[in-house]
Amino acid sequence: MVRLHLKKGNDSLFLHDTTVKQNVAELVSEVLDIYDLRLKVLRLCEEMQSLAKHGHFLPPNMQGLTEDQIEELKLHDEYEKICVPQGGSVECPDPLGRRSGKAPNDSMAEVIMKTITDAKEGVSSKIVTSNRTLTVTEVQSSLDKLKGAIMIVYPMKLPSYDPVQAEIDNCEDLSGTQASLEVIEKDKGSLWWAGKELMPEKTLEDYVGKNEKTKIVVKLTKKGSQAPGREQQMTEDQKKQMMAWQYRKQEEMKKLHAADDGDDYYNSPWANPNALKNQFHGIGDVKWGPR
């Protein structure tokens, strides 16, 4: 199997196994399935953290308003009595004014936070360092765990306009957000390797040869974007190690120069010009002075 190390810019994403016979178009589709689903898991984790701290989302016309303004405008949250977390709620106002402030109790919040931690670990880019691949099945498993946690804490479901519920129902609206810039649609993705864009009509074999035990770094971009930068010859850690070695070498040289007293080395055995001659005559260790 050919192992692909997927990157976006200089950021590692995940490892993916394929074969040299696979069509590039199919490969891009597989990679984007994992990539976009992974983004969905990370978005859901972020919104669930807010949910655990400050409760469900307020109606759009109540967000950002103070209690006095809400009372003056006679606005009402119809989900306030419906979206009650399991075990009751605790008051924790949202400083951004986006959520109701009716947060789950400590035990239910812990269920959410623990599930978030597990899900993030399951799709983390750190698994690249452990040489583990990431599949759609594994990412979907992380997503299902998050959905299960929401069903446990909010069995009556959340409002449809809550970002958490929108992600669960696959009807999230990302327009105008930073997250929308990260998503890559299937027909708009492209892979680059060794400064070349992999053409959809070709196979991986056309680029890397027939060796199935190849490992390459592939960069993911949107179609039409400029070519991504090439991989650095040395990683940041390697650069730091090299600089540390140079510094130690300089310090050692400074100590040697400080300990050098000029012509004292003339008295060293290795500096004796007659050393080789004395060795041949067998008098190398003869001392002429008194004992």
Coordinates of C-alpha atoms in Angstrom, one line a residue, residues 9-113:
G9 CA -0.1 24.2 3.9
N10 CA 2.4 23.2 6.5
D11 CA -0.2 21.6 8.8
S12 CA -0.3 17.8 9.0
L13 CA -3.8 16.4 8.6
F14 CA -3.8 12.6 8.5
L15 CA -2.3 9.5 6.9
H16 CA -4.2 7.6 4.2
D17 CA -3.4 4.3 2.5
T18 CA -4.1 3.6 -1.2
T19 CA -2.6 1.8 -4.2
V20 CA -0.5 3.0 -7.2
K21 CA -3.3 1.7 -9.4
Q22 CA -6.0 4.0 -8.0
N23 CA -7.3 6.8 -10.2
V24 CA -6.4 10.3 -8.9
A25 CA -10.0 11.5 -9.1
E26 CA -11.2 8.6 -6.9
L27 CA -8.3 9.3 -4.5
V28 CA -9.2 13.0 -4.2
S29 CA -12.8 12.0 -3.4
E30 CA -11.8 9.6 -0.7
V31 CA -9.4 12.1 0.9
L32 CA -12.1 14.8 0.9
D33 CA -14.6 12.5 2.5
I34 CA -12.2 12.1 5.4
Y35 CA -11.1 15.8 5.4
D36 CA -14.6 17.3 5.4
L37 CA -16.0 14.9 7.9
R38 CA -13.1 15.6 10.2
L39 CA -13.8 19.3 10.0
K40 CA -17.4 18.6 10.9
V41 CA -16.3 16.7 14.1
L42 CA -14.0 19.6 15.1
R43 CA -16.7 22.2 14.5
L44 CA -19.2 20.1 16.5
C45 CA -16.7 19.8 19.4
E46 CA -16.2 23.5 19.5
E47 CA -20.0 24.3 19.6
M48 CA -20.6 21.5 22.2
Q49 CA -18.0 23.1 24.5
S50 CA -20.2 26.3 24.5
L51 CA -23.3 24.2 25.0
A52 CA -21.8 22.5 28.1
K53 CA -20.9 25.9 29.6
H54 CA -23.9 28.1 28.7
G55 CA -26.8 25.9 27.5
H56 CA -28.8 26.0 24.3
F57 CA -28.8 28.7 21.6
L58 CA -31.1 31.7 22.0
P59 CA -33.5 32.6 19.2
P60 CA -31.7 34.8 16.6
N61 CA -33.9 37.8 17.6
M62 CA -32.8 37.6 21.2
Q63 CA -29.1 37.1 20.8
G64 CA -26.9 39.9 22.1
L65 CA -29.7 41.6 24.0
T66 CA -29.8 42.3 27.7
E67 CA -32.5 41.0 30.0
D68 CA -34.1 44.5 30.1
Q69 CA -34.1 44.8 26.3
I70 CA -35.7 41.4 26.0
E71 CA -38.4 42.3 28.5
E72 CA -39.0 45.6 26.9
L73 CA -39.4 44.0 23.5
K74 CA -41.5 41.3 25.0
L75 CA -39.4 38.5 23.4
H76 CA -39.7 35.0 24.6
D77 CA -37.6 31.8 24.2
E78 CA -40.1 29.1 23.3
Y79 CA -37.5 26.4 23.9
E80 CA -36.6 27.5 27.4
K81 CA -38.9 24.9 29.0
I82 CA -38.4 22.3 26.3
C83 CA -34.6 22.2 26.1
V84 CA -34.0 21.3 29.7
P85 CA -30.8 19.2 30.1
Q86 CA -31.1 15.8 31.8
G87 CA -30.8 16.3 35.6
G88 CA -31.7 20.0 35.5
S89 CA -29.8 23.1 34.6
V90 CA -27.5 25.6 36.4
E91 CA -27.2 29.3 35.8
C92 CA -24.2 30.3 33.8
P93 CA -24.7 33.4 31.6
D94 CA -23.1 33.6 28.2
P95 CA -20.9 36.7 28.1
L96 CA -21.4 36.8 24.3
G97 CA -25.2 36.7 24.7
R98 CA -25.6 33.8 22.2
R99 CA -26.8 31.1 24.6
S100 CA -29.5 30.9 27.2
G101 CA -27.2 30.5 30.3
K102 CA -29.2 27.4 31.3
A103 CA -26.2 25.1 31.4
P104 CA -26.2 21.3 32.1
N105 CA -25.3 20.3 35.7
D106 CA -21.7 19.2 36.5
S107 CA -22.3 15.5 35.8
M108 CA -23.9 16.1 32.4
A109 CA -21.4 18.7 31.4
E110 CA -18.7 16.1 32.2
V111 CA -20.3 13.6 29.9
I112 CA -20.2 16.2 27.1
M113 CA -16.6 17.3 27.8

